[in-house]
């Protein structure tokens, strides 16, 4: 079956612009995660959803970052008034989670955001 | 000090060599340990997933976890040029039915033909 997909794959934004990054998780996966990966670093946790509920947003770096998953499937990560330090690859992952006892996370290809 | 430490390399070895990749960690609550492979401009791909201490083997890959030393390893036997990638260790606990992964920096590995 299809894996996790993300769009756009590349996004260039001028400083101050708003951006929206989309994630389509694996069908049936309850849990959805967003991570931020800076150049040469490992991914860092941003936020987590179980179905449509955002259960942890402790990793969001500022109130300019906002994520939603209104119907418990597709998720959008929005960054308002982008800054140069927001330049990174934004990775989405999903897992079966919930009561399945299966927690392995499968990642999408990422969206590379460059803020100029 | 980071929760998970991983030597970024780069590491370069000849084809056919045994590769050893390692991570140390400080949080004794971690119970789940993973290795991901990431090719350039791609997302991380899950290679190995282990729970608690011990060894797990899958083909040419062996993962080891030593919780007493807070040390995990990934061994690659008969390394191939296609194994050239960045290898990320990750670990977590289970909170609210999910794992919030904490990653190492990644080790960049090159296998030379």
Short mmCIF file of C-alpha atoms in Angstrom, two decimals:
data_model
loop_
_atom_site.label_atom_id
_atom_site.label_comp_id
_atom_site.label_asym_id
_atom_site.label_seq_id
_atom_site.Cartn_x
_atom_site.Cartn_y
_atom_site.Cartn_z
CA UNK A 1 0.00 0.00 0.00
CA UNK A 2 0.94 3.64 -0.22
CA UNK A 3 3.28 5.09 2.35
CA UNK A 4 3.19 8.48 4.00
CA UNK A 5 3.06 11.28 1.45
CA UNK A 6 3.87 14.95 1.93
CA UNK A 7 3.36 18.01 -0.22
CA UNK A 8 4.87 20.16 -1.43
CA UNK A 9 8.27 18.44 -1.51
CA UNK A 10 10.03 21.81 -1.74
CA UNK A 11 8.84 25.23 -0.66
CA UNK A 12 10.62 28.55 -0.91
CA UNK A 13 9.07 31.36 1.12
CA UNK A 14 10.05 34.94 1.62
CA UNK A 15 10.56 35.98 5.21
CA UNK A 16 7.23 36.97 6.68
CA UNK A 17 5.10 34.77 4.44
CA UNK A 18 2.77 32.08 5.78
CA UNK A 19 3.21 28.47 4.62
CA UNK A 20 1.12 25.31 4.88
CA UNK A 21 2.63 21.83 4.68
CA UNK A 22 0.44 18.79 4.09
CA UNK A 23 0.80 15.20 5.30
CA UNK A 24 -1.22 12.16 4.15
CA UNK A 25 -0.55 9.32 6.60
CA UNK A 26 -0.81 5.62 5.89
CA UNK A 27 -4.48 4.66 5.73
CA UNK A 28 -5.78 3.46 9.09
CA UNK A 29 -2.91 4.86 11.11
CA UNK A 30 -4.21 6.46 14.28
CA UNK A 31 -1.08 8.34 15.32
CA UNK A 32 0.53 11.14 13.34
CA UNK A 33 3.72 13.02 14.17
CA UNK A 34 5.55 16.07 12.86
CA UNK A 35 9.33 16.43 13.18
CA UNK A 36 11.74 19.16 12.14
CA UNK A 37 15.15 18.21 10.75
CA UNK A 38 17.83 20.87 10.47
CA UNK A 39 20.74 20.33 8.11
CA UNK A 40 23.14 17.72 9.46
CA UNK A 41 20.98 16.96 12.49
CA UNK A 42 18.54 14.27 13.52
CA UNK A 43 14.81 14.96 13.43
CA UNK A 44 13.31 16.75 16.43
CA UNK A 45 9.76 16.19 17.65
CA UNK A 46 7.25 18.98 17.06
CA UNK A 47 3.77 17.62 17.74
CA UNK A 48 1.61 14.47 17.88
CA UNK A 49 -2.01 13.61 17.06
CA UNK A 50 -4.08 10.62 18.01
CA UNK A 51 -6.92 10.68 15.51
CA UNK A 52 -8.03 14.33 15.46
CA UNK A 53 -6.82 15.12 18.99
CA UNK A 54 -3.52 16.95 19.36
CA UNK A 55 -2.12 15.28 22.46
CA UNK A 56 1.34 16.80 22.56
CA UNK A 57 2.57 20.04 21.04
CA UNK A 58 5.50 20.55 23.35
CA UNK A 59 8.04 20.64 20.51
CA UNK A 60 6.50 23.49 18.53
CA UNK A 61 9.19 26.20 18.65
CA UNK A 62 6.88 29.21 18.83
CA UNK A 63 3.26 30.28 18.58
CA UNK A 64 3.87 30.87 14.86
CA UNK A 65 3.65 27.12 14.40
CA UNK A 66 0.23 25.51 14.29
CA UNK A 67 -0.85 21.98 13.33
CA UNK A 68 -4.24 20.42 12.77
CA UNK A 69 -5.79 17.11 11.79
CA UNK A 70 -9.51 17.92 11.72
CA UNK A 71 -10.86 14.58 10.45
CA UNK A 72 -8.23 12.31 11.90
CA UNK A 73 -6.46 11.60 8.62
CA UNK A 74 -4.72 14.36 6.65
CA UNK A 75 -2.72 16.84 8.71
CA UNK A 76 -1.47 20.35 7.97
CA UNK A 77 1.43 22.11 9.62
CA UNK A 78 1.17 25.87 9.27
CA UNK A 79 3.94 28.35 9.91
CA UNK A 80 3.00 32.00 10.13
CA UNK A 81 5.35 34.90 9.42
CA UNK A 82 8.21 32.61 8.45
CA UNK A 83 11.72 33.40 9.66
CA UNK A 84 15.06 32.25 8.30
CA UNK A 85 15.56 29.94 11.27
CA UNK A 86 12.47 28.02 10.14
CA UNK A 87 14.43 26.70 7.14
CA UNK A 88 14.55 22.93 7.60
CA UNK A 89 13.04 19.68 6.40
CA UNK A 90 9.66 19.01 7.94
CA UNK A 91 8.95 15.31 8.30
CA UNK A 92 5.64 13.64 8.94
CA UNK A 93 5.35 10.12 10.37
CA UNK A 94 2.44 7.85 11.17
CA UNK A 95 1.94 4.71 13.20
CA UNK A 96 -0.91 2.30 13.79
CA UNK A 97 -0.80 3.25 17.47
CA UNK A 98 -3.92 3.47 19.60
CA UNK A 99 -4.80 0.14 21.16
CA UNK A 100 -2.99 -1.92 18.53
CA UNK A 101 0.25 -2.05 20.50
CA UNK A 102 2.09 -1.35 17.24
CA UNK A 103 4.08 1.84 17.57
CA UNK A 104 6.59 1.75 14.73
CA UNK A 105 6.67 5.09 12.96
CA UNK A 106 6.89 5.35 9.18
CA UNK A 107 8.13 8.57 7.70
CA UNK A 108 7.22 10.51 4.61
CA UNK A 109 9.81 12.06 2.28
CA UNK A 110 9.61 15.45 3.98
CA UNK A 111 9.05 19.02 2.84
CA UNK A 112 12.20 21.07 2.45
CA UNK A 113 11.39 24.65 3.45
CA UNK A 114 13.77 27.45 2.55
CA UNK A 115 13.03 30.92 3.88
CA UNK A 116 14.82 33.72 2.02
CA UNK B 1 24.25 17.55 26.98
CA UNK B 2 21.88 15.91 24.49
CA UNK B 3 19.67 13.01 25.59
CA UNK B 4 21.04 10.89 22.73
CA UNK B 5 24.63 11.14 21.53
CA UNK B 6 25.76 9.79 18.17
CA UNK B 7 29.07 10.34 16.40
CA UNK B 8 28.24 12.14 13.14
CA UNK B 9 31.25 10.67 11.33
CA UNK B 10 31.70 10.63 8.42
CA UNK B 11 32.60 6.95 8.37
CA UNK B 12 34.10 5.40 5.24
CA UNK B 13 34.77 1.65 4.87
CA UNK B 14 35.51 -0.75 1.99
CA UNK B 15 32.82 -2.97 0.54
CA UNK B 16 32.41 -6.20 2.47
CA UNK B 17 33.58 -4.75 5.79
CA UNK B 18 31.64 -5.06 9.05
CA UNK B 19 30.30 -1.69 10.12
CA UNK B 20 29.62 -0.76 13.74
CA UNK B 21 27.44 2.23 14.57
CA UNK B 22 26.74 3.33 18.14
CA UNK B 23 24.68 5.65 20.29
CA UNK B 24 24.68 6.48 23.98
CA UNK B 25 21.82 7.98 25.92
CA UNK B 26 21.14 9.48 29.31
CA UNK B 27 17.42 8.87 29.92
CA UNK B 28 16.99 5.55 31.71
CA UNK B 29 13.24 5.62 30.98
CA UNK B 30 13.80 4.80 27.31
CA UNK B 31 12.42 1.34 26.50
CA UNK B 32 12.17 1.27 22.71
CA UNK B 33 15.20 1.56 20.46
CA UNK B 34 15.26 2.01 16.71
CA UNK B 35 17.63 2.44 13.84
CA UNK B 36 16.60 4.39 10.76
CA UNK B 37 18.43 4.72 7.45
CA UNK B 38 18.12 8.00 5.58
CA UNK B 39 19.26 8.46 2.01
CA UNK B 40 19.99 11.95 0.77
CA UNK B 41 16.81 14.02 0.30
CA UNK B 42 14.62 11.14 1.49
CA UNK B 43 12.70 10.44 4.70
CA UNK B 44 14.05 8.09 7.38
CA UNK B 45 13.37 4.39 6.72
CA UNK B 46 12.88 2.07 9.68
CA UNK B 47 15.56 -0.64 9.78
CA UNK B 48 15.43 -2.16 13.24
CA UNK B 49 12.98 -1.87 16.15
CA UNK B 50 13.78 -3.39 19.53
CA UNK B 51 12.30 -3.35 22.98
CA UNK B 52 14.51 -3.35 26.09
CA UNK B 53 17.92 -5.05 26.23
CA UNK B 54 19.26 -7.77 23.99
CA UNK B 55 20.09 -8.53 20.38
CA UNK B 56 17.96 -8.61 17.26
CA UNK B 57 19.10 -9.84 13.88
CA UNK B 58 17.55 -9.17 10.47
CA UNK B 59 19.55 -10.32 7.48
CA UNK B 60 22.86 -8.47 7.42
CA UNK B 61 21.79 -6.16 10.26
CA UNK B 62 22.14 -6.80 14.01
CA UNK B 63 20.92 -4.40 16.67
CA UNK B 64 22.19 -4.58 20.24
CA UNK B 65 20.84 -2.79 23.30
CA UNK B 66 22.65 -2.62 26.63
CA UNK B 67 20.38 -0.73 29.00
CA UNK B 68 22.78 -1.06 31.91
CA UNK B 69 25.39 0.91 29.97
CA UNK B 70 22.82 3.07 28.12
CA UNK B 71 24.45 2.04 24.85
CA UNK B 72 23.00 0.75 21.58
CA UNK B 73 24.72 -0.54 18.47
CA UNK B 74 23.93 -1.46 14.89
CA UNK B 75 26.19 -3.89 13.04
CA UNK B 76 26.11 -4.26 9.27
CA UNK B 77 27.76 -7.38 7.86
CA UNK B 78 29.04 -7.73 4.29
CA UNK B 79 28.48 -4.01 3.70
CA UNK B 80 27.40 -2.95 0.21
CA UNK B 81 27.70 0.39 -1.62
CA UNK B 82 23.90 0.60 -1.42
CA UNK B 83 24.26 0.80 2.38
CA UNK B 84 25.82 4.25 1.97
CA UNK B 85 23.45 6.58 3.83
CA UNK B 86 23.00 8.41 7.12
CA UNK B 87 22.06 6.10 10.00
CA UNK B 88 19.95 7.56 12.78
CA UNK B 89 19.40 5.97 16.16
CA UNK B 90 16.15 6.81 17.93
CA UNK B 91 14.61 5.89 21.24
CA UNK B 92 11.48 6.52 23.25
CA UNK B 93 9.04 5.57 25.93
CA UNK B 94 5.30 5.07 25.35
CA UNK B 95 3.23 8.05 26.44
CA UNK B 96 -0.48 8.41 25.69
CA UNK B 97 -0.37 5.47 23.30
CA UNK B 98 2.48 6.76 21.18
CA UNK B 99 6.23 7.14 21.02
CA UNK B 100 7.80 10.59 20.96
CA UNK B 101 11.07 9.68 19.29
CA UNK B 102 14.35 11.23 20.38
CA UNK B 103 16.97 10.95 17.64
CA UNK B 104 20.72 11.03 17.56
CA UNK B 105 22.47 13.36 15.16
CA UNK B 106 23.01 10.61 12.60
CA UNK B 107 26.19 8.96 11.30
CA UNK B 108 27.03 9.46 7.65
CA UNK B 109 28.33 6.16 6.23
CA UNK B 110 30.03 5.58 2.88
CA UNK B 111 30.80 2.07 1.56
CA UNK B 112 33.52 2.21 -1.07
CA UNK B 113 33.41 -0.35 -3.92
#
